[in-house]
Amino acid sequence: MKFSRTSPSTGPGSPEVTGFYDDDTGSIQYLVADPATSKAAVIDVVLGFSPQSAATDTQHVDTVLRHAEAAGYEIEWILDTHPHADHLMASHVLKQRLNKPNAIGAKVTEIAELWRDYYNMPDAFDPAADFDHLFEDGDTFT
């Protein structure tokens, strides 16, 4: 990971947000935490991928989790803002490691249908099976 930057909380109800930039994908992964409760969520964490060997790695997952542990944060949610066609999502790996729910927006079901048709893979990408929660517009959570 090339660099990270933290925006500190500005008071009650304001989270601390740390962004981790991945140069290979141009992605920013986030750790969002409530300093008052030490509860946190990770957002859009990616898996590393080597095109030469076709192997994945958990370097980014490990970095974000080490940062959360060092800060004393307990991750409560694994969130993705959209399905990442440009890189591999680490949601499943994080769910296995943390035993916490993963979630994405409910509109992902429309994208899944589009992808199934586009790639002629009728059984591929089942958001209801791949995520614990599909958020609707206006949903809230802690």
Short mmCIF file of N, CA and C in Angstrom, two decimals:
data_model
loop_
_atom_site.label_atom_id
_atom_site.label_comp_id
_atom_site.label_asym_id
_atom_site.label_seq_id
_atom_site.Cartn_x
_atom_site.Cartn_y
_atom_site.Cartn_z
N MET A 1 0.85 -1.16 0.00
CA MET A 1 0.00 0.00 0.00
C MET A 1 0.90 1.23 0.00
N LYS A 2 0.60 2.14 -0.88
CA LYS A 2 1.47 3.30 -1.05
C LYS A 2 1.41 4.25 0.14
N PHE A 3 0.22 4.60 0.60
CA PHE A 3 0.13 5.50 1.75
C PHE A 3 -1.26 5.43 2.36
N SER A 4 -1.35 5.97 3.57
CA SER A 4 -2.64 6.09 4.23
C SER A 4 -2.70 7.46 4.89
N ARG A 5 -3.91 7.91 5.15
CA ARG A 5 -4.09 9.20 5.81
C ARG A 5 -5.32 9.10 6.70
N THR A 6 -5.22 9.68 7.88
CA THR A 6 -6.32 9.65 8.83
C THR A 6 -6.90 11.05 9.02
N SER A 7 -8.22 11.12 8.94
CA SER A 7 -8.94 12.34 9.28
C SER A 7 -9.53 12.09 10.66
N PRO A 8 -9.05 12.82 11.68
CA PRO A 8 -9.52 12.55 13.04
C PRO A 8 -10.97 12.99 13.24
N SER A 9 -11.58 12.40 14.25
CA SER A 9 -12.92 12.79 14.67
C SER A 9 -12.89 14.26 15.08
N THR A 10 -14.01 14.95 14.85
CA THR A 10 -14.10 16.35 15.27
C THR A 10 -15.03 16.52 16.46
N GLY A 11 -15.36 15.40 17.11
CA GLY A 11 -16.21 15.47 18.30
C GLY A 11 -17.29 14.41 18.29
N PRO A 12 -18.19 14.47 19.27
CA PRO A 12 -19.24 13.45 19.39
C PRO A 12 -20.01 13.26 18.09
N GLY A 13 -20.16 11.99 17.69
CA GLY A 13 -20.89 11.68 16.47
C GLY A 13 -20.07 11.78 15.20
N SER A 14 -18.85 12.22 15.31
CA SER A 14 -17.97 12.36 14.15
C SER A 14 -16.96 11.21 14.14
N PRO A 15 -16.89 10.44 13.06
CA PRO A 15 -15.97 9.31 13.05
C PRO A 15 -14.54 9.71 12.73
N GLU A 16 -13.63 8.82 13.09
CA GLU A 16 -12.26 8.90 12.60
C GLU A 16 -12.24 8.06 11.33
N VAL A 17 -11.68 8.61 10.25
CA VAL A 17 -11.66 7.90 8.97
C VAL A 17 -10.22 7.80 8.49
N THR A 18 -9.78 6.57 8.24
CA THR A 18 -8.45 6.35 7.68
C THR A 18 -8.63 5.74 6.30
N GLY A 19 -8.00 6.36 5.32
CA GLY A 19 -8.01 5.85 3.95
C GLY A 19 -6.67 5.22 3.63
N PHE A 20 -6.71 4.08 2.97
CA PHE A 20 -5.50 3.35 2.56
C PHE A 20 -5.52 3.26 1.04
N TYR A 21 -4.54 3.89 0.40
CA TYR A 21 -4.50 3.93 -1.06
C TYR A 21 -3.76 2.72 -1.62
N ASP A 22 -4.38 2.06 -2.60
CA ASP A 22 -3.75 0.94 -3.30
C ASP A 22 -3.36 1.41 -4.69
N ASP A 23 -2.08 1.49 -4.93
CA ASP A 23 -1.57 2.00 -6.19
C ASP A 23 -1.95 1.12 -7.38
N ASP A 24 -1.94 -0.20 -7.19
CA ASP A 24 -2.23 -1.11 -8.31
C ASP A 24 -3.62 -0.92 -8.88
N THR A 25 -4.61 -0.69 -8.03
CA THR A 25 -5.99 -0.55 -8.49
C THR A 25 -6.48 0.90 -8.48
N GLY A 26 -5.71 1.79 -7.86
CA GLY A 26 -6.17 3.16 -7.72
C GLY A 26 -7.31 3.29 -6.73
N SER A 27 -7.45 2.30 -5.88
CA SER A 27 -8.56 2.25 -4.91
C SER A 27 -8.16 2.84 -3.57
N ILE A 28 -9.14 3.37 -2.88
CA ILE A 28 -8.94 3.78 -1.50
C ILE A 28 -9.85 2.90 -0.65
N GLN A 29 -9.26 2.27 0.34
CA GLN A 29 -9.97 1.42 1.29
C GLN A 29 -10.10 2.22 2.57
N TYR A 30 -11.16 1.99 3.31
CA TYR A 30 -11.41 2.82 4.49
C TYR A 30 -11.61 2.00 5.76
N LEU A 31 -11.14 2.57 6.85
CA LEU A 31 -11.46 2.12 8.20
C LEU A 31 -12.15 3.32 8.84
N VAL A 32 -13.42 3.15 9.21
CA VAL A 32 -14.22 4.22 9.81
C VAL A 32 -14.55 3.79 11.23
N ALA A 33 -14.19 4.63 12.20
CA ALA A 33 -14.34 4.24 13.59
C ALA A 33 -14.97 5.34 14.43
N ASP A 34 -15.70 4.91 15.45
CA ASP A 34 -16.26 5.81 16.45
C ASP A 34 -15.30 5.79 17.64
N PRO A 35 -14.54 6.86 17.85
CA PRO A 35 -13.58 6.86 18.96
C PRO A 35 -14.23 6.68 20.33
N ALA A 36 -15.49 7.07 20.48
CA ALA A 36 -16.17 6.96 21.78
C ALA A 36 -16.47 5.51 22.14
N THR A 37 -16.78 4.67 21.14
CA THR A 37 -17.15 3.28 21.41
C THR A 37 -16.08 2.29 20.95
N SER A 38 -15.14 2.76 20.16
CA SER A 38 -14.11 1.92 19.53
C SER A 38 -14.70 0.91 18.56
N LYS A 39 -15.93 1.14 18.08
CA LYS A 39 -16.55 0.29 17.06
C LYS A 39 -16.19 0.85 15.69
N ALA A 40 -16.02 -0.07 14.71
CA ALA A 40 -15.55 0.37 13.41
C ALA A 40 -16.17 -0.45 12.28
N ALA A 41 -16.01 0.06 11.07
CA ALA A 41 -16.38 -0.64 9.84
C ALA A 41 -15.23 -0.50 8.86
N VAL A 42 -15.07 -1.52 8.02
CA VAL A 42 -14.12 -1.41 6.91
C VAL A 42 -14.94 -1.29 5.63
N ILE A 43 -14.43 -0.52 4.69
CA ILE A 43 -15.17 -0.24 3.47
C ILE A 43 -14.26 -0.44 2.26
N ASP A 44 -14.72 -1.23 1.31
CA ASP A 44 -14.06 -1.42 0.00
C ASP A 44 -12.64 -1.95 0.09
N VAL A 45 -12.37 -2.86 1.01
CA VAL A 45 -11.03 -3.44 1.11
C VAL A 45 -10.83 -4.39 -0.07
N VAL A 46 -9.62 -4.38 -0.64
CA VAL A 46 -9.31 -5.17 -1.83
C VAL A 46 -8.36 -6.32 -1.52
N LEU A 47 -8.42 -7.33 -2.37
CA LEU A 47 -7.42 -8.40 -2.34
C LEU A 47 -6.31 -8.01 -3.31
N GLY A 48 -5.08 -8.34 -2.95
CA GLY A 48 -3.99 -8.16 -3.89
C GLY A 48 -4.06 -9.23 -4.97
N PHE A 49 -3.55 -8.91 -6.14
CA PHE A 49 -3.57 -9.86 -7.25
C PHE A 49 -2.32 -9.71 -8.08
N SER A 50 -1.68 -10.82 -8.38
CA SER A 50 -0.51 -10.83 -9.25
C SER A 50 -0.92 -11.40 -10.61
N PRO A 51 -0.94 -10.58 -11.65
CA PRO A 51 -1.29 -11.09 -12.98
C PRO A 51 -0.28 -12.14 -13.49
N GLN A 52 0.97 -12.02 -13.07
CA GLN A 52 1.99 -12.96 -13.52
C GLN A 52 1.72 -14.38 -13.00
N SER A 53 1.34 -14.50 -11.75
CA SER A 53 1.13 -15.82 -11.16
C SER A 53 -0.36 -16.17 -11.00
N ALA A 54 -1.23 -15.21 -11.27
CA ALA A 54 -2.67 -15.37 -11.07
C ALA A 54 -3.00 -15.72 -9.62
N ALA A 55 -2.17 -15.23 -8.70
CA ALA A 55 -2.36 -15.50 -7.27
C ALA A 55 -2.89 -14.26 -6.57
N THR A 56 -3.71 -14.49 -5.55
CA THR A 56 -4.19 -13.39 -4.71
C THR A 56 -3.39 -13.36 -3.42
N ASP A 57 -3.45 -12.23 -2.74
CA ASP A 57 -2.83 -12.12 -1.42
C ASP A 57 -3.68 -11.22 -0.55
N THR A 58 -3.43 -11.27 0.75
CA THR A 58 -4.23 -10.51 1.71
C THR A 58 -3.45 -9.35 2.31
N GLN A 59 -2.48 -8.84 1.58
CA GLN A 59 -1.64 -7.73 2.09
C GLN A 59 -2.49 -6.55 2.55
N HIS A 60 -3.48 -6.16 1.75
CA HIS A 60 -4.30 -4.99 2.10
C HIS A 60 -5.20 -5.30 3.30
N VAL A 61 -5.77 -6.49 3.32
CA VAL A 61 -6.59 -6.92 4.46
C VAL A 61 -5.76 -6.85 5.72
N ASP A 62 -4.55 -7.42 5.67
CA ASP A 62 -3.68 -7.45 6.84
C ASP A 62 -3.32 -6.05 7.32
N THR A 63 -3.04 -5.15 6.37
CA THR A 63 -2.68 -3.78 6.75
C THR A 63 -3.82 -3.08 7.47
N VAL A 64 -5.03 -3.18 6.92
CA VAL A 64 -6.19 -2.51 7.52
C VAL A 64 -6.48 -3.13 8.90
N LEU A 65 -6.41 -4.45 9.00
CA LEU A 65 -6.68 -5.10 10.29
C LEU A 65 -5.62 -4.75 11.34
N ARG A 66 -4.36 -4.67 10.93
CA ARG A 66 -3.30 -4.27 11.88
C ARG A 66 -3.55 -2.86 12.39
N HIS A 67 -3.94 -1.96 11.50
CA HIS A 67 -4.23 -0.59 11.89
C HIS A 67 -5.38 -0.55 12.90
N ALA A 68 -6.45 -1.30 12.62
CA ALA A 68 -7.60 -1.34 13.53
C ALA A 68 -7.19 -1.90 14.89
N GLU A 69 -6.40 -2.95 14.89
CA GLU A 69 -5.96 -3.55 16.14
C GLU A 69 -5.08 -2.59 16.94
N ALA A 70 -4.15 -1.93 16.26
CA ALA A 70 -3.26 -0.99 16.95
C ALA A 70 -4.04 0.16 17.57
N ALA A 71 -5.13 0.57 16.92
CA ALA A 71 -5.95 1.67 17.44
C ALA A 71 -6.95 1.19 18.49
N GLY A 72 -7.07 -0.13 18.66
CA GLY A 72 -8.01 -0.66 19.63
C GLY A 72 -9.45 -0.69 19.13
N TYR A 73 -9.64 -0.73 17.81
CA TYR A 73 -10.99 -0.73 17.24
C TYR A 73 -11.49 -2.15 17.01
N GLU A 74 -12.78 -2.35 17.29
CA GLU A 74 -13.45 -3.62 16.99
C GLU A 74 -14.30 -3.42 15.75
N ILE A 75 -13.98 -4.14 14.70
CA ILE A 75 -14.71 -4.01 13.45
C ILE A 75 -16.05 -4.73 13.58
N GLU A 76 -17.13 -3.98 13.30
CA GLU A 76 -18.49 -4.50 13.41
C GLU A 76 -19.12 -4.79 12.05
N TRP A 77 -18.67 -4.11 11.01
CA TRP A 77 -19.25 -4.26 9.67
C TRP A 77 -18.16 -4.32 8.62
N ILE A 78 -18.42 -5.10 7.58
CA ILE A 78 -17.59 -5.17 6.38
C ILE A 78 -18.49 -4.67 5.25
N LEU A 79 -18.15 -3.52 4.71
CA LEU A 79 -19.03 -2.86 3.74
C LEU A 79 -18.35 -2.71 2.38
N ASP A 80 -19.14 -2.84 1.35
CA ASP A 80 -18.70 -2.51 -0.01
C ASP A 80 -19.69 -1.52 -0.57
N THR A 81 -19.17 -0.51 -1.26
CA THR A 81 -20.04 0.52 -1.82
C THR A 81 -20.63 0.11 -3.16
N HIS A 82 -20.01 -0.85 -3.82
CA HIS A 82 -20.47 -1.34 -5.12
C HIS A 82 -19.66 -2.60 -5.45
N PRO A 83 -20.14 -3.42 -6.39
CA PRO A 83 -19.33 -4.56 -6.78
C PRO A 83 -18.14 -4.06 -7.59
N HIS A 84 -16.99 -4.54 -7.28
CA HIS A 84 -15.77 -3.98 -7.85
C HIS A 84 -15.28 -4.80 -9.04
N ALA A 85 -15.71 -4.41 -10.21
CA ALA A 85 -15.26 -5.10 -11.42
C ALA A 85 -13.79 -4.79 -11.70
N ASP A 86 -13.28 -3.71 -11.13
CA ASP A 86 -11.90 -3.30 -11.39
C ASP A 86 -10.88 -3.96 -10.46
N HIS A 87 -11.34 -4.64 -9.43
CA HIS A 87 -10.42 -5.35 -8.53
C HIS A 87 -11.20 -6.40 -7.76
N LEU A 88 -10.49 -7.22 -7.03
CA LEU A 88 -11.14 -8.28 -6.26
C LEU A 88 -11.51 -7.77 -4.88
N MET A 89 -12.74 -7.97 -4.49
CA MET A 89 -13.22 -7.55 -3.19
C MET A 89 -12.70 -8.51 -2.12
N ALA A 90 -12.39 -7.98 -0.96
CA ALA A 90 -11.88 -8.79 0.15
C ALA A 90 -12.97 -9.11 1.17
N SER A 91 -14.21 -8.81 0.83
CA SER A 91 -15.32 -8.99 1.76
C SER A 91 -15.39 -10.41 2.32
N HIS A 92 -15.26 -11.40 1.47
CA HIS A 92 -15.38 -12.80 1.92
C HIS A 92 -14.25 -13.17 2.88
N VAL A 93 -13.03 -12.74 2.56
CA VAL A 93 -11.88 -13.03 3.43
C VAL A 93 -12.07 -12.36 4.79
N LEU A 94 -12.50 -11.12 4.80
CA LEU A 94 -12.73 -10.41 6.05
C LEU A 94 -13.84 -11.08 6.87
N LYS A 95 -14.90 -11.50 6.20
CA LYS A 95 -16.00 -12.18 6.90
C LYS A 95 -15.51 -13.46 7.56
N GLN A 96 -14.68 -14.22 6.87
CA GLN A 96 -14.13 -15.45 7.44
C GLN A 96 -13.25 -15.15 8.65
N ARG A 97 -12.43 -14.12 8.55
CA ARG A 97 -11.50 -13.80 9.64
C ARG A 97 -12.20 -13.20 10.85
N LEU A 98 -13.16 -12.31 10.61
CA LEU A 98 -13.76 -11.53 11.69
C LEU A 98 -15.08 -12.08 12.20
N ASN A 99 -15.74 -12.92 11.41
CA ASN A 99 -17.06 -13.42 11.76
C ASN A 99 -18.04 -12.26 12.04
N LYS A 100 -17.98 -11.27 11.18
CA LYS A 100 -18.87 -10.10 11.25
C LYS A 100 -19.65 -10.00 9.94
N PRO A 101 -20.80 -9.32 9.95
CA PRO A 101 -21.61 -9.25 8.74
C PRO A 101 -20.97 -8.39 7.65
N ASN A 102 -21.23 -8.80 6.40
CA ASN A 102 -20.82 -7.99 5.26
C ASN A 102 -22.07 -7.49 4.56
N ALA A 103 -21.96 -6.32 3.95
CA ALA A 103 -23.14 -5.70 3.35
C ALA A 103 -22.77 -4.85 2.14
N ILE A 104 -23.79 -4.62 1.33
CA ILE A 104 -23.65 -3.80 0.12
C ILE A 104 -25.05 -3.25 -0.17
N GLY A 105 -25.15 -2.27 -1.05
CA GLY A 105 -26.45 -1.71 -1.42
C GLY A 105 -27.30 -2.70 -2.20
N ALA A 106 -28.60 -2.66 -1.98
CA ALA A 106 -29.54 -3.60 -2.60
C ALA A 106 -29.58 -3.49 -4.13
N LYS A 107 -29.21 -2.35 -4.67
CA LYS A 107 -29.21 -2.19 -6.12
C LYS A 107 -28.21 -3.12 -6.79
N VAL A 108 -27.33 -3.75 -5.99
CA VAL A 108 -26.36 -4.69 -6.54
C VAL A 108 -27.06 -5.85 -7.25
N THR A 109 -28.29 -6.13 -6.87
CA THR A 109 -29.01 -7.22 -7.53
C THR A 109 -29.23 -6.90 -9.01
N GLU A 110 -29.45 -5.63 -9.34
CA GLU A 110 -29.60 -5.22 -10.74
C GLU A 110 -28.28 -5.38 -11.49
N ILE A 111 -27.18 -5.03 -10.84
CA ILE A 111 -25.87 -5.18 -11.46
C ILE A 111 -25.55 -6.65 -11.66
N ALA A 112 -25.89 -7.49 -10.69
CA ALA A 112 -25.65 -8.92 -10.81
C ALA A 112 -26.38 -9.50 -12.01
N GLU A 113 -27.61 -9.08 -12.20
CA GLU A 113 -28.37 -9.57 -13.35
C GLU A 113 -27.72 -9.13 -14.66
N LEU A 114 -27.31 -7.90 -14.71
CA LEU A 114 -26.62 -7.39 -15.90
C LEU A 114 -25.37 -8.21 -16.19
N TRP A 115 -24.56 -8.47 -15.15
CA TRP A 115 -23.33 -9.24 -15.33
C TRP A 115 -23.62 -10.68 -15.74
N ARG A 116 -24.63 -11.30 -15.15
CA ARG A 116 -24.96 -12.68 -15.52
C ARG A 116 -25.30 -12.77 -17.00
N ASP A 117 -26.08 -11.80 -17.49
CA ASP A 117 -26.42 -11.79 -18.92
C ASP A 117 -25.19 -11.48 -19.77
N TYR A 118 -24.43 -10.50 -19.37
CA TYR A 118 -23.26 -10.07 -20.14
C TYR A 118 -22.23 -11.19 -20.28
N TYR A 119 -21.96 -11.89 -19.18
CA TYR A 119 -20.96 -12.96 -19.19
C TYR A 119 -21.56 -14.34 -19.49
N ASN A 120 -22.88 -14.38 -19.76
CA ASN A 120 -23.57 -15.63 -20.04
C ASN A 120 -23.29 -16.67 -18.95
N MET A 121 -23.44 -16.22 -17.70
CA MET A 121 -23.23 -17.07 -16.53
C MET A 121 -24.46 -16.94 -15.64
N PRO A 122 -25.53 -17.65 -15.95
CA PRO A 122 -26.81 -17.45 -15.25
C PRO A 122 -26.78 -17.71 -13.75
N ASP A 123 -25.83 -18.50 -13.27
CA ASP A 123 -25.77 -18.81 -11.84
C ASP A 123 -24.71 -18.02 -11.08
N ALA A 124 -24.05 -17.10 -11.76
CA ALA A 124 -22.95 -16.35 -11.12
C ALA A 124 -23.46 -15.17 -10.30
N PHE A 125 -22.70 -14.82 -9.29
CA PHE A 125 -22.91 -13.62 -8.48
C PHE A 125 -24.31 -13.52 -7.91
N ASP A 126 -24.51 -14.13 -6.78
CA ASP A 126 -25.79 -14.09 -6.08
C ASP A 126 -25.64 -13.23 -4.83
N PRO A 127 -25.96 -11.93 -4.92
CA PRO A 127 -25.77 -11.03 -3.78
C PRO A 127 -26.45 -11.50 -2.50
N ALA A 128 -27.62 -12.10 -2.60
CA ALA A 128 -28.32 -12.57 -1.40
C ALA A 128 -27.53 -13.66 -0.68
N ALA A 129 -26.77 -14.45 -1.44
CA ALA A 129 -25.94 -15.50 -0.83
C ALA A 129 -24.56 -14.97 -0.42
N ASP A 130 -24.07 -13.97 -1.13
CA ASP A 130 -22.71 -13.47 -0.91
C ASP A 130 -22.62 -12.41 0.19
N PHE A 131 -23.73 -11.77 0.53
CA PHE A 131 -23.74 -10.71 1.54
C PHE A 131 -24.79 -11.00 2.60
N ASP A 132 -24.49 -10.60 3.82
CA ASP A 132 -25.43 -10.79 4.93
C ASP A 132 -26.56 -9.77 4.91
N HIS A 133 -26.29 -8.61 4.33
CA HIS A 133 -27.31 -7.56 4.32
C HIS A 133 -27.20 -6.76 3.03
N LEU A 134 -28.35 -6.47 2.44
CA LEU A 134 -28.42 -5.60 1.26
C LEU A 134 -29.15 -4.34 1.70
N PHE A 135 -28.43 -3.23 1.79
CA PHE A 135 -29.01 -1.98 2.27
C PHE A 135 -29.88 -1.32 1.20
N GLU A 136 -31.07 -0.90 1.63
CA GLU A 136 -31.96 -0.11 0.79
C GLU A 136 -31.68 1.37 1.04
N ASP A 137 -32.05 2.23 0.10
CA ASP A 137 -31.91 3.67 0.29
C ASP A 137 -32.60 4.07 1.59
N GLY A 138 -31.91 4.84 2.40
CA GLY A 138 -32.47 5.35 3.64
C GLY A 138 -32.27 4.45 4.85
N ASP A 139 -31.77 3.23 4.64
CA ASP A 139 -31.49 2.35 5.78
C ASP A 139 -30.43 2.97 6.68
N THR A 140 -30.53 2.69 7.96
CA THR A 140 -29.51 3.12 8.92
C THR A 140 -29.04 1.89 9.69
N PHE A 141 -27.86 2.01 10.28
CA PHE A 141 -27.31 0.93 11.09
C PHE A 141 -26.29 1.52 12.03
N THR A 142 -25.91 0.74 13.05
CA THR A 142 -24.89 1.22 13.99
C THR A 142 -23.59 0.49 13.72
#
